[in-house]
C-alpha cells in the first residue's frame, strides 16, 4: 500500500483555478478538476472553494462519503496538515448577527406547548436557505396546506362512560415496538438546520422508544446514525433508488446487515417537484441568478438545493422492479408515496408488506390529495377484495400531522401508524435533541387526553364509527360565517420570544 501523502495549505492554494482545482474536505485533499462539470450542483460552487477548505459548505448537503465514492482514487491526493491552512476569518453578516440574537432569545423550551410552536421558532432562527428548503412545497403549495385542512374536515364522534382511567397509546409498527403510533419520517439535509443533524432525532428516539426512518439524503452518514443508537433501537430506511442499481443493492444490504427493520422505497419522486421558495433562494445566494440572466442555461444552478442533488434518482423505477427488491433483502418492503386505491391494490398484489399514503409533504405533485383522504378509498377498495384488514400488510399515512388527534383520526380510519417529518425536524433545528424529546412528550400528553375524551383505552378500540369523515372528500366546504362571534374571539398566540 502506498504511503499517504501529507500536503500543506500553501501547496493546495496553488491549485485554485478551473485548470487545476484542489479542495480540502474533512482533512483530505482532492483533485476535482475533471469533476467540475459533472458536479450536480454546478462548477461555480466548487470553484468558490478552489485551493481551500470546503468542508463547511460541503457537509450539510452531501452524505459524508459522496466525494470518496464519486472521485476515482487517483484523485484522492492525501491528507492535509491542518496547521498549515490559512484560517479564513469570516465576516459575520448583519443578517447572521440578527439570527444569532434571535436564537439566544428563543422561547424557553417549557413555553413550547405544541408542534406549531416549533415551526414558529424554526422559521425565525433557521438560516434562510435552510428554512426555504425545509418549508417549501411544490408549485402553488396547495397540497401542503390541504394536508392540514383534511384533518379539520374529519370530526370526532366520542364515546362516553367507558372507564378511561388508564389509556395506552403504544403500538407495533411492522412488528416492532413503538411507544407512539407515530414514526419519525425521513427528512433530508438535517445539518442545514443544526450542526448535529439527524443525530438529534436518533438520540431522542432511542431514549423514548420511537422509530426513526433514516433518509437516503440525511446529512449524517447512515453508519454514524446507527452507531449512535441505543441498545435495541429500531430504524427504518427511506430509499431513493439509484440509476446504478449496484449502489442501491449495496446500500440496502448494508442497512439490513446493520439491523434496519423496514425498507421504505420512495415511489412518488421520479423527478423532484419545483419548490419555488427553495428555487428563489438560489437566485439570492451564490449569484447564480446573474448567470441565468446572461442566458446560459445551466438548469442545475437555479433549481434550489434539492433539485441540484437529485439527479441520481432513477425515473425508470417501475412495478417490474419489485421482485428485484424482494430478491436482495428480507426486510419488509413498504412503498412510500401511494396516492390512489388503484396503486394500493397493485402494491398489495405485488407482495410488499405495506404502503405509505403520502404526497411527500406537499413537495411533489401539487393538488395531489392528502394521505388521509386517500386512506378512505384505499380501505374500501382493499376491503372489497378481502385484502383488508391483514396483519401482514400495514397502511401508514403522512403529511400535515401536528396533533395526536390527527393521528387518532387516521388510525380510526384504518391506518396502522402515522409518519411525522417536519415537526420533528423543526424541533431539532430549534432546540436540538431536547426539542425532539419535548415533541415526543407533547404527543404523549395529547394522546392521553384525546384518548380519554374519545373513549378509547387502546388503539385497538379506535374504530371508524368514532369519526365522521363524510366531508373529507369535499374539497370546498361552505361554512357560514358567524361574524359576531368572529369579532369577539381572541386568537390564540404562539410562544413569545424573550425581549432582547
Ligand atoms: C425532498 O426534498 O423532498 C426529499 O425528499 C429529499 C431530497 C433532497 C435532495 C434531492 C432529492 C431529494
Short mmCIF file of C-alpha atoms and ligand atoms in Angstrom, two decimals:
data_model
loop_
_atom_site.label_atom_id
_atom_site.label_comp_id
_atom_site.label_asym_id
_atom_site.label_seq_id
_atom_site.Cartn_x
_atom_site.Cartn_y
_atom_site.Cartn_z
CA UNK A 1 0.00 0.00 0.00
CA UNK A 2 1.38 3.41 -0.91
CA UNK A 3 2.10 5.90 1.85
CA UNK A 4 -0.47 8.61 2.25
CA UNK A 5 0.95 11.95 1.22
CA UNK A 6 0.67 14.89 3.63
CA UNK A 7 0.05 18.20 1.89
CA UNK A 8 0.22 21.74 3.17
CA UNK A 9 -2.16 24.67 2.87
CA UNK A 10 0.15 26.68 0.54
CA UNK A 11 0.51 23.66 -1.77
CA UNK A 12 -3.25 23.31 -2.07
CA UNK A 13 -3.66 27.05 -2.64
CA UNK A 14 -1.59 26.71 -5.85
CA UNK A 15 -4.50 24.81 -7.38
CA UNK A 16 -7.26 27.34 -7.27
CA UNK A 17 -8.43 27.55 -10.86
CA UNK A 18 -10.60 25.76 -13.38
CA UNK A 19 -7.41 24.24 -14.90
CA UNK A 20 -6.29 22.74 -11.65
CA UNK A 21 -8.76 22.68 -8.82
CA UNK A 22 -7.96 21.06 -5.48
CA UNK A 23 -10.17 21.24 -2.43
CA UNK A 24 -9.96 20.09 1.18
CA UNK A 25 -12.86 18.15 2.67
CA UNK A 26 -12.77 16.55 6.12
CA UNK A 27 -8.98 16.82 6.36
CA UNK A 28 -8.28 15.26 2.94
CA UNK A 29 -7.19 16.83 -0.32
CA UNK A 30 -8.99 16.05 -3.58
CA UNK A 31 -8.27 16.99 -7.19
CA UNK A 32 -11.72 17.83 -8.55
CA UNK A 33 -10.61 19.45 -11.81
CA UNK A 34 -12.15 16.79 -14.05
CA UNK A 35 -15.26 16.61 -11.88
CA UNK A 36 -16.13 20.31 -12.08
CA UNK A 37 -18.57 19.95 -14.96
CA UNK A 38 -20.09 16.78 -13.60
CA UNK A 39 -20.92 18.23 -10.20
CA UNK A 40 -24.74 18.07 -9.87
CA UNK A 41 -24.69 21.44 -8.11
CA UNK A 42 -22.62 23.08 -10.88
CA UNK A 43 -18.94 24.01 -11.03
CA UNK A 44 -19.25 27.52 -9.68
CA UNK A 45 -19.83 26.49 -6.10
CA UNK A 46 -16.74 24.22 -6.15
CA UNK A 47 -14.60 26.93 -7.71
CA UNK A 48 -15.57 29.21 -4.85
CA UNK A 49 -13.59 26.86 -2.61
CA UNK A 50 -10.78 26.06 -5.06
CA UNK A 51 -7.48 25.77 -3.16
CA UNK A 52 -9.32 25.98 0.17
CA UNK A 53 -11.09 24.00 2.85
CA UNK A 54 -14.63 23.34 1.57
CA UNK A 55 -15.79 21.18 4.47
CA UNK A 56 -18.23 23.67 5.95
CA UNK A 57 -20.07 24.18 2.68
CA UNK A 58 -19.88 20.50 1.71
CA UNK A 59 -21.10 18.96 4.94
CA UNK A 60 -24.80 19.83 5.21
CA UNK A 61 -25.72 18.92 1.66
CA UNK A 62 -23.66 15.82 0.92
CA UNK A 63 -23.57 12.42 2.53
CA UNK A 64 -20.08 12.19 4.09
CA UNK A 65 -18.93 9.59 1.54
CA UNK A 66 -20.20 11.41 -1.58
CA UNK A 67 -16.78 12.66 -2.56
CA UNK A 68 -14.94 9.41 -1.92
CA UNK A 69 -17.44 7.37 -3.92
CA UNK A 70 -17.65 9.82 -6.84
CA UNK A 71 -13.97 10.58 -7.35
CA UNK A 72 -11.54 7.96 -8.65
CA UNK A 73 -8.94 7.06 -6.03
CA UNK A 74 -6.07 8.63 -8.00
CA UNK A 75 -7.76 11.99 -7.36
CA UNK A 76 -7.53 11.47 -3.60
CA UNK A 77 -4.25 13.30 -3.18
CA UNK A 78 -3.55 12.87 0.51
CA UNK A 79 -4.18 14.34 3.92
CA UNK A 80 -3.79 17.97 4.83
CA UNK A 81 -1.57 19.30 7.59
CA UNK A 82 -4.35 21.41 9.00
CA UNK A 83 -1.94 23.63 10.96
CA UNK A 84 -0.69 25.00 7.64
CA UNK A 85 -4.09 26.00 6.29
CA UNK A 86 -4.74 29.71 6.49
CA UNK A 87 -7.69 30.39 8.74
CA UNK A 88 -10.50 32.10 6.90
CA UNK A 89 -11.76 34.94 9.05
CA UNK A 90 -15.38 35.05 8.11
CA UNK A 91 -17.25 38.28 8.42
CA UNK A 92 -20.49 37.71 10.22
CA UNK A 93 -23.19 39.46 8.20
CA UNK A 94 -25.77 41.70 9.85
CA UNK A 95 -28.45 39.17 8.96
CA UNK A 96 -26.48 36.40 10.61
CA UNK A 97 -25.94 38.54 13.73
CA UNK A 98 -29.68 39.16 13.91
CA UNK A 99 -30.35 35.46 13.50
CA UNK A 100 -27.93 34.52 16.27
CA UNK A 101 -29.51 37.10 18.59
CA UNK A 102 -32.92 35.59 17.88
CA UNK A 103 -31.53 32.14 18.59
CA UNK A 104 -30.48 33.43 22.03
CA UNK A 105 -33.94 34.87 22.56
CA UNK A 106 -35.79 31.67 21.67
CA UNK A 107 -38.77 30.93 23.89
CA UNK A 108 -37.63 28.63 26.72
CA UNK A 109 -38.50 25.03 25.86
CA UNK A 110 -41.02 25.00 28.73
CA UNK A 111 -43.06 27.54 26.82
CA UNK A 112 -43.34 25.29 23.77
CA UNK A 113 -46.69 23.60 24.04
CA UNK A 114 -47.49 22.33 20.56
CA UNK A 115 -45.89 21.42 17.23
CA UNK A 116 -46.80 24.78 15.70
CA UNK A 117 -44.55 26.45 18.27
CA UNK A 118 -41.54 24.55 16.92
CA UNK A 119 -42.37 25.69 13.41
CA UNK A 120 -42.65 29.32 14.53
CA UNK A 121 -39.28 29.18 16.24
CA UNK A 122 -37.60 27.34 13.35
CA UNK A 123 -38.88 29.88 10.86
CA UNK A 124 -37.25 32.64 12.85
CA UNK A 125 -33.95 31.06 13.82
CA UNK A 126 -33.07 28.97 10.76
CA UNK A 127 -30.71 30.31 8.10
CA UNK A 128 -32.84 31.49 5.20
CA UNK A 129 -31.71 28.75 2.85
CA UNK A 130 -32.46 26.00 5.32
CA UNK A 131 -35.93 27.37 6.03
CA UNK A 132 -36.61 27.71 2.31
CA UNK A 133 -35.53 24.14 1.62
CA UNK A 134 -37.40 22.56 4.53
CA UNK A 135 -40.62 24.53 4.39
CA UNK A 136 -41.05 24.69 0.64
CA UNK A 137 -43.60 22.65 -1.24
CA UNK A 138 -44.32 22.37 -4.93
CA UNK A 139 -45.92 24.88 -7.27
CA UNK A 140 -48.71 26.81 -5.53
CA UNK A 141 -48.28 24.88 -2.29
CA UNK A 142 -51.93 23.86 -2.38
CA UNK A 143 -51.30 20.28 -1.33
CA UNK A 144 -49.15 21.18 1.68
CA UNK A 145 -51.98 23.34 3.00
CA UNK A 146 -54.61 20.75 2.15
CA UNK A 147 -52.66 18.21 4.23
CA UNK A 148 -53.57 20.27 7.29
CA UNK A 149 -57.11 21.10 6.22
CA UNK A 150 -58.01 17.47 5.55
CA UNK A 151 -57.70 16.67 9.24
CA UNK A 152 -60.06 19.53 10.01
CA UNK A 153 -62.75 18.06 7.78
CA UNK A 154 -62.89 14.95 9.96
CA UNK A 155 -64.85 15.28 13.17
CA UNK A 156 -64.91 13.06 16.22
CA UNK A 157 -67.85 11.00 17.46
CA UNK A 158 -66.63 10.41 21.00
CA UNK A 159 -67.96 7.66 23.28
CA UNK A 160 -68.52 8.23 26.99
CA UNK A 161 -68.62 6.39 30.32
CA UNK A 162 -66.04 3.80 29.37
CA UNK A 163 -63.71 3.95 32.40
CA UNK A 164 -60.75 5.61 30.81
CA UNK A 165 -58.67 5.81 33.99
CA UNK A 166 -55.93 4.03 32.14
CA UNK A 167 -55.14 4.62 28.47
CA UNK A 168 -52.37 3.13 26.34
CA UNK A 169 -51.20 4.51 23.01
CA UNK A 170 -48.24 2.22 22.47
CA UNK A 171 -48.20 0.20 19.27
CA UNK A 172 -46.24 -2.03 16.97
CA UNK A 173 -45.15 -0.96 13.51
CA UNK A 174 -44.04 -3.77 11.17
CA UNK A 175 -44.00 -5.92 14.28
CA UNK A 176 -41.58 -3.56 16.05
CA UNK A 177 -42.47 -1.99 19.38
CA UNK A 178 -43.16 1.71 19.27
CA UNK A 179 -44.09 3.88 22.24
CA UNK A 180 -46.26 6.02 19.94
CA UNK A 181 -48.36 5.15 16.88
CA UNK A 182 -46.07 7.64 15.14
CA UNK A 183 -42.70 7.17 13.46
CA UNK A 184 -40.20 9.88 12.60
CA UNK A 185 -40.48 10.18 8.85
CA UNK A 186 -37.46 10.81 6.64
CA UNK A 187 -36.41 14.39 6.03
CA UNK A 188 -33.15 15.22 4.26
CA UNK A 189 -30.18 17.53 4.88
CA UNK A 190 -30.53 17.87 8.65
CA UNK A 191 -27.22 19.70 9.02
CA UNK A 192 -28.57 22.67 7.10
CA UNK A 193 -30.54 23.38 10.26
CA UNK A 194 -28.49 22.01 13.15
CA UNK A 195 -24.80 21.05 13.40
CA UNK A 196 -25.64 17.59 14.78
CA UNK A 197 -28.20 16.96 12.03
CA UNK A 198 -30.27 13.79 12.23
CA UNK A 199 -28.35 12.52 15.27
CA UNK A 200 -30.63 14.74 17.36
CA UNK A 201 -33.51 12.56 16.18
CA UNK A 202 -31.64 9.34 16.79
CA UNK A 203 -30.76 10.15 20.37
CA UNK A 204 -34.22 11.37 21.32
CA UNK A 205 -35.93 8.48 19.52
CA UNK A 206 -33.66 5.93 21.24
CA UNK A 207 -34.42 7.38 24.65
CA UNK A 208 -38.18 7.31 24.15
CA UNK A 209 -38.80 4.16 22.12
CA UNK A 210 -39.77 5.91 18.90
CA UNK A 211 -38.81 4.54 15.47
CA UNK A 212 -36.71 6.74 13.18
CA UNK A 213 -36.79 6.41 9.40
CA UNK A 214 -33.32 7.23 8.09
CA UNK A 215 -33.32 9.28 4.89
CA UNK A 216 -31.12 8.33 1.92
CA UNK A 217 -30.19 12.01 1.81
CA UNK A 218 -29.59 12.54 5.51
CA UNK A 219 -26.63 14.82 6.24
CA UNK A 220 -25.29 12.35 8.80
CA UNK A 221 -23.99 9.13 7.33
CA UNK A 222 -26.09 6.01 7.72
CA UNK A 223 -23.39 4.39 9.85
CA UNK A 224 -22.98 7.41 12.12
CA UNK A 225 -26.70 7.26 12.83
CA UNK A 226 -26.72 3.52 13.53
CA UNK A 227 -23.57 3.84 15.67
CA UNK A 228 -25.34 6.42 17.85
CA UNK A 229 -28.30 4.10 18.52
CA UNK A 230 -29.40 2.99 21.98
CA UNK A 231 -29.37 -0.78 22.53
CA UNK A 232 -32.29 -2.34 20.65
CA UNK A 233 -33.30 0.92 18.95
CA UNK A 234 -35.39 0.41 15.81
CA UNK A 235 -34.79 2.07 12.46
CA UNK A 236 -36.45 2.04 9.09
CA UNK A 237 -34.69 3.16 5.92
CA UNK A 238 -36.12 5.51 3.30
CA UNK A 239 -34.72 4.67 -0.11
CA UNK A 240 -34.21 6.73 -3.21
CA UNK A 241 -33.45 4.21 -5.91
CA UNK A 242 -30.20 4.97 -7.72
CA UNK A 243 -29.85 4.74 -11.50
CA UNK A 244 -26.94 2.46 -10.67
CA UNK A 245 -28.72 -0.50 -9.07
CA UNK A 246 -25.46 -1.88 -7.74
CA UNK A 247 -25.18 1.16 -5.45
CA UNK A 248 -28.75 0.58 -4.28
CA UNK A 249 -28.18 -3.13 -3.73
CA UNK A 250 -25.11 -2.49 -1.57
CA UNK A 251 -26.86 0.24 0.39
CA UNK A 252 -29.93 -1.89 1.10
CA UNK A 253 -27.95 -4.96 2.06
CA UNK A 254 -25.69 -2.93 4.30
CA UNK A 255 -28.75 -1.48 6.04
CA UNK A 256 -30.19 -4.93 6.56
CA UNK A 257 -26.91 -6.17 7.99
CA UNK A 258 -26.90 -3.28 10.42
CA UNK A 259 -30.34 -4.22 11.69
CA UNK A 260 -32.75 -1.89 9.87
CA UNK A 261 -36.25 -3.29 10.17
CA UNK A 262 -38.09 -1.90 7.16
CA UNK A 263 -37.30 -0.61 3.67
CA UNK A 264 -39.48 2.33 2.62
CA UNK A 265 -38.99 2.86 -1.11
CA UNK A 266 -39.97 6.35 -2.24
CA UNK A 267 -42.19 5.96 -5.30
CA UNK A 268 -43.54 9.46 -5.77
CA UNK A 269 -40.40 11.25 -6.90
CA UNK A 270 -39.27 10.16 -10.39
CA UNK A 271 -38.50 13.86 -10.74
CA UNK A 272 -38.31 16.34 -7.94
CA UNK A 273 -41.16 18.84 -7.60
CA UNK A 274 -40.50 22.52 -8.27
CA UNK A 275 -40.27 24.06 -4.84
CA UNK A 276 -40.28 27.72 -5.58
CA UNK A 277 -39.26 29.02 -2.15
CA UNK A 278 -36.18 26.84 -2.39
CA UNK A 279 -35.54 27.81 -6.01
CA UNK A 280 -35.75 31.53 -5.30
CA UNK A 281 -33.09 31.23 -2.61
CA UNK A 282 -30.60 30.18 -5.26
CA UNK A 283 -31.17 33.43 -7.12
CA UNK A 284 -30.34 35.37 -3.99
CA UNK A 285 -27.27 33.40 -2.98
CA UNK A 286 -24.19 32.36 -4.98
CA UNK A 287 -25.14 34.93 -7.64
CA UNK A 288 -26.44 32.11 -9.78
CA UNK A 289 -29.19 34.43 -10.95
CA UNK A 290 -26.72 36.56 -12.87
CA UNK A 291 -25.65 33.60 -14.94
CA UNK A 292 -29.18 32.61 -15.77
CA UNK A 293 -29.92 36.14 -16.89
CA UNK A 294 -26.90 36.02 -19.18
CA UNK A 295 -28.81 33.30 -20.94
CA UNK A 296 -26.53 30.44 -20.01
CA UNK A 297 -28.83 27.59 -19.34
CA UNK A 298 -27.31 25.58 -16.57
CA UNK A 299 -30.53 24.21 -15.11
CA UNK A 300 -28.86 22.87 -12.05
CA UNK A 301 -27.95 26.25 -10.65
CA UNK A 302 -31.37 27.80 -10.44
CA UNK A 303 -33.22 24.82 -9.08
CA UNK A 304 -32.67 25.09 -5.36
CA UNK A 305 -30.79 22.83 -3.01
CA UNK A 306 -32.92 19.74 -3.59
CA UNK A 307 -33.07 19.65 -7.37
CA UNK A 308 -29.35 20.24 -7.57
CA UNK A 309 -28.61 16.94 -5.89
CA UNK A 310 -31.45 14.77 -7.14
CA UNK A 311 -30.05 13.64 -10.48
CA UNK A 312 -29.08 10.20 -9.18
CA UNK A 313 -32.73 9.21 -8.62
CA UNK A 314 -33.95 6.71 -11.22
CA UNK A 315 -37.11 7.83 -13.04
CA UNK A 316 -37.39 4.43 -14.76
CA UNK A 317 -38.37 2.72 -11.50
CA UNK A 318 -41.48 0.60 -12.08
CA UNK A 319 -43.62 -2.23 -10.73
CA UNK A 320 -41.29 -4.61 -12.59
CA UNK A 321 -38.54 -3.75 -10.12
CA UNK A 322 -40.38 -5.03 -7.04
CA UNK A 323 -39.28 -8.69 -7.47
CA UNK A 324 -35.68 -7.48 -7.65
CA UNK A 325 -36.01 -5.65 -4.34
CA UNK A 326 -37.59 -8.79 -2.90
CA UNK A 327 -34.60 -10.80 -4.13
CA UNK A 328 -31.98 -8.57 -2.49
CA UNK A 329 -33.46 -8.20 1.00
CA UNK A 330 -35.55 -9.95 3.60
CA UNK A 331 -36.56 -6.65 5.20
CA UNK A 332 -40.25 -5.82 4.91
CA UNK A 333 -40.74 -3.59 1.84
CA UNK A 334 -43.07 -0.62 2.00
CA UNK A 335 -43.94 1.67 -0.90
CA UNK A 336 -43.91 5.29 0.23
CA UNK A 337 -46.00 7.69 -1.83
CA UNK A 338 -49.13 5.75 -2.85
CA UNK A 339 -51.90 8.17 -3.81
CA UNK A 340 -54.79 6.08 -5.18
CA UNK A 341 -56.76 2.92 -4.43
CA UNK A 342 -55.66 1.50 -7.80
CA UNK A 343 -51.99 1.64 -6.81
CA UNK A 344 -52.73 0.39 -3.30
CA UNK A 345 -54.24 -2.74 -4.87
CA UNK A 346 -51.23 -3.17 -7.17
CA UNK A 347 -48.94 -2.76 -4.18
CA UNK A 348 -50.79 -5.41 -2.21
CA UNK A 349 -50.74 -7.78 -5.16
CA UNK A 350 -47.02 -7.15 -5.72
CA UNK A 351 -46.40 -8.75 -2.34
CA UNK A 352 -44.98 -5.79 -0.42
CA UNK A 353 -45.65 -5.50 3.29
CA UNK A 354 -47.15 -2.05 3.39
CA UNK A 355 -47.80 1.33 1.86
CA UNK A 356 -47.48 4.93 2.94
CA UNK A 357 -50.31 7.10 1.67
CA UNK A 358 -48.34 10.26 1.16
CA UNK A 359 -47.84 13.24 -1.10
CA UNK A 360 -44.26 13.79 0.10
CA UNK A 361 -45.21 16.62 2.42
CA UNK A 362 -46.80 18.51 -0.48
CA UNK A 363 -43.42 18.66 -2.22
CA UNK A 364 -44.18 16.64 -5.34
CA UNK A 365 -47.39 16.79 -7.40
CA UNK A 366 -49.31 19.87 -6.35
CA UNK A 367 -53.06 19.35 -5.87
CA UNK A 368 -52.47 15.68 -5.17
CA UNK A 369 -54.86 14.74 -2.37
CA UNK A 370 -53.98 14.33 1.28
CA UNK A 371 -52.93 10.91 2.53
CA UNK A 372 -55.88 10.96 4.92
CA UNK A 373 -58.35 11.38 2.08
CA UNK A 374 -56.67 8.64 0.05
CA UNK A 375 -56.96 6.35 3.08
CA UNK A 376 -60.76 6.35 2.77
CA UNK A 377 -60.80 4.94 -0.76
CA UNK A 378 -57.86 2.61 -0.15
CA UNK A 379 -59.55 0.90 2.81
CA UNK A 380 -62.80 0.46 0.88
CA UNK A 381 -61.03 -0.97 -2.18
CA UNK A 382 -58.80 -3.34 -0.21
CA UNK A 383 -61.69 -4.48 1.96
CA UNK A 384 -63.81 -5.28 -1.11
CA UNK A 385 -61.10 -7.64 -2.32
CA UNK A 386 -60.56 -9.26 1.07
CA UNK A 387 -57.14 -7.59 1.40
CA UNK A 388 -58.03 -5.55 4.49
CA UNK A 389 -57.60 -5.98 7.35
CA UNK A 390 -54.45 -8.07 7.04
CA UNK A 391 -51.80 -8.07 9.80
CA UNK A 392 -49.14 -8.63 7.13
CA UNK A 393 -50.00 -5.54 5.13
CA UNK A 394 -49.91 -2.24 7.00
CA UNK A 395 -51.14 1.13 5.84
CA UNK A 396 -49.48 4.34 7.01
CA UNK A 397 -50.34 7.94 6.33
CA UNK A 398 -48.14 11.02 6.45
CA UNK A 399 -48.38 14.75 5.75
CA UNK A 400 -49.79 17.56 7.84
CA UNK A 401 -49.89 15.75 11.18
CA UNK A 402 -49.47 18.22 14.02
CA UNK A 403 -51.63 16.75 16.80
CA UNK A 404 -52.26 13.39 18.41
CA UNK A 405 -55.90 13.94 17.46
CA UNK A 406 -54.82 13.84 13.78
CA UNK A 407 -53.12 10.51 14.40
CA UNK A 408 -56.21 9.11 16.14
CA UNK A 409 -58.36 10.07 13.16
CA UNK A 410 -56.04 8.26 10.74
CA UNK A 411 -55.94 5.16 12.92
CA UNK A 412 -59.73 5.13 13.33
CA UNK A 413 -59.97 5.16 9.54
CA UNK A 414 -57.62 2.19 9.12
CA UNK A 415 -54.01 3.40 9.34
CA UNK A 416 -51.61 1.37 11.48
CA UNK A 417 -49.40 4.36 12.24
CA UNK A 418 -48.60 7.83 11.03
CA UNK A 419 -45.36 9.43 9.82
CA UNK A 420 -44.32 12.81 11.17
CA UNK A 421 -41.50 14.64 9.39
CA UNK A 422 -41.30 18.42 9.56
CA UNK A 423 -42.46 18.85 13.19
CA UNK A 424 -39.57 16.70 14.45
CA UNK A 425 -37.20 18.43 12.04
CA UNK A 426 -38.25 21.87 13.30
CA UNK A 427 -37.98 20.62 16.87
CA UNK A 428 -34.31 19.71 16.47
CA UNK A 429 -33.42 22.74 14.37
CA UNK A 430 -34.78 24.93 17.16
CA UNK A 431 -33.71 23.03 20.28
CA UNK A 432 -31.57 20.03 19.27
CA UNK A 433 -32.20 16.63 20.85
CA UNK A 434 -34.13 18.20 23.73
CA UNK A 435 -36.58 19.71 21.26
CA UNK A 436 -37.32 16.29 19.81
CA UNK A 437 -37.80 14.86 23.30
CA UNK A 438 -40.22 17.68 24.03
CA UNK A 439 -42.13 16.97 20.81
CA UNK A 440 -42.48 13.34 21.84
CA UNK A 441 -43.69 14.44 25.29
CA UNK A 442 -46.27 16.75 23.72
CA UNK A 443 -47.58 13.87 21.60
CA UNK A 444 -47.82 11.71 24.73
CA UNK A 445 -49.80 14.35 26.62
CA UNK A 446 -52.10 14.84 23.67
CA UNK A 447 -52.65 11.09 23.21
CA UNK A 448 -53.56 10.70 26.86
CA UNK A 449 -56.11 13.49 26.82
CA UNK A 450 -57.61 12.73 23.41
CA UNK A 451 -57.97 9.00 24.01
CA UNK A 452 -59.76 9.66 27.29
CA UNK A 453 -62.08 12.19 25.70
CA UNK A 454 -62.73 9.90 22.76
CA UNK A 455 -63.43 6.87 24.94
CA UNK A 456 -60.67 4.67 23.50
CA UNK A 457 -58.44 2.95 26.07
CA UNK A 458 -56.16 1.35 23.50
CA UNK A 459 -55.52 1.95 19.82
CA UNK A 460 -57.50 -1.23 19.06
CA UNK A 461 -60.59 0.46 20.42
CA UNK A 462 -60.40 3.16 17.76
CA UNK A 463 -62.96 2.41 15.11
CA UNK A 464 -64.37 4.15 12.03
CA UNK A 465 -67.57 4.99 13.94
CA UNK A 466 -65.56 7.32 16.17
CA UNK A 467 -65.08 9.77 13.33
CA UNK A 468 -67.33 11.50 10.85
CA UNK A 469 -65.33 11.68 7.63
CA UNK A 470 -68.24 12.48 5.33
CA UNK A 471 -66.78 15.89 4.44
CA UNK A 472 -63.26 14.61 3.85
CA UNK A 473 -63.59 14.18 0.09
CA UNK A 474 -65.33 17.52 -0.35
CA UNK A 475 -62.58 19.95 -1.17
CA UNK A 476 -64.69 23.03 -0.71
CA UNK A 477 -66.86 23.11 2.35
CA UNK A 478 -69.07 26.14 2.91
CA UNK A 479 -69.22 27.27 6.48
CA UNK A 480 -71.46 30.25 7.28
CA UNK A 481 -69.52 33.00 8.95
CA UNK A 482 -70.55 33.89 12.45
CA UNK A 483 -69.39 37.50 12.44
CA UNK A 484 -70.42 38.48 15.96
CA UNK A 485 -68.50 35.58 17.40
CA UNK A 486 -65.61 36.09 14.99
CA UNK A 487 -65.20 39.69 16.10
CA UNK A 488 -65.10 38.92 19.78
CA UNK A 489 -62.95 35.81 19.58
CA UNK A 490 -59.40 36.41 20.78
CA UNK A 491 -56.96 34.46 18.57
CA UNK A 492 -54.51 32.12 20.36
CA UNK A 493 -50.92 33.27 20.31
CA UNK A 494 -47.67 31.42 19.66
CA UNK A 495 -44.76 31.18 22.12
CA UNK A 496 -43.19 34.58 22.71
CA UNK A 497 -39.51 35.42 22.30
CA UNK A 498 -37.72 36.97 25.26
CA UNK A 499 -37.22 40.72 24.93
CA UNK A 500 -33.72 41.22 23.56
C1 LIG B 1 -37.17 16.25 -0.54
O1 LIG B 1 -36.53 17.30 -0.51
O2 LIG B 1 -38.38 16.21 -0.67
C2 LIG B 1 -36.51 15.00 -0.44
O3 LIG B 1 -37.16 14.00 -0.45
C3 LIG B 1 -35.07 14.93 -0.27
C4 LIG B 1 -34.28 15.24 -1.44
C5 LIG B 1 -33.25 16.11 -1.25
C6 LIG B 1 -32.45 16.40 -2.30
C7 LIG B 1 -32.65 15.77 -3.51
C8 LIG B 1 -33.67 14.89 -3.67
C9 LIG B 1 -34.50 14.62 -2.63
#
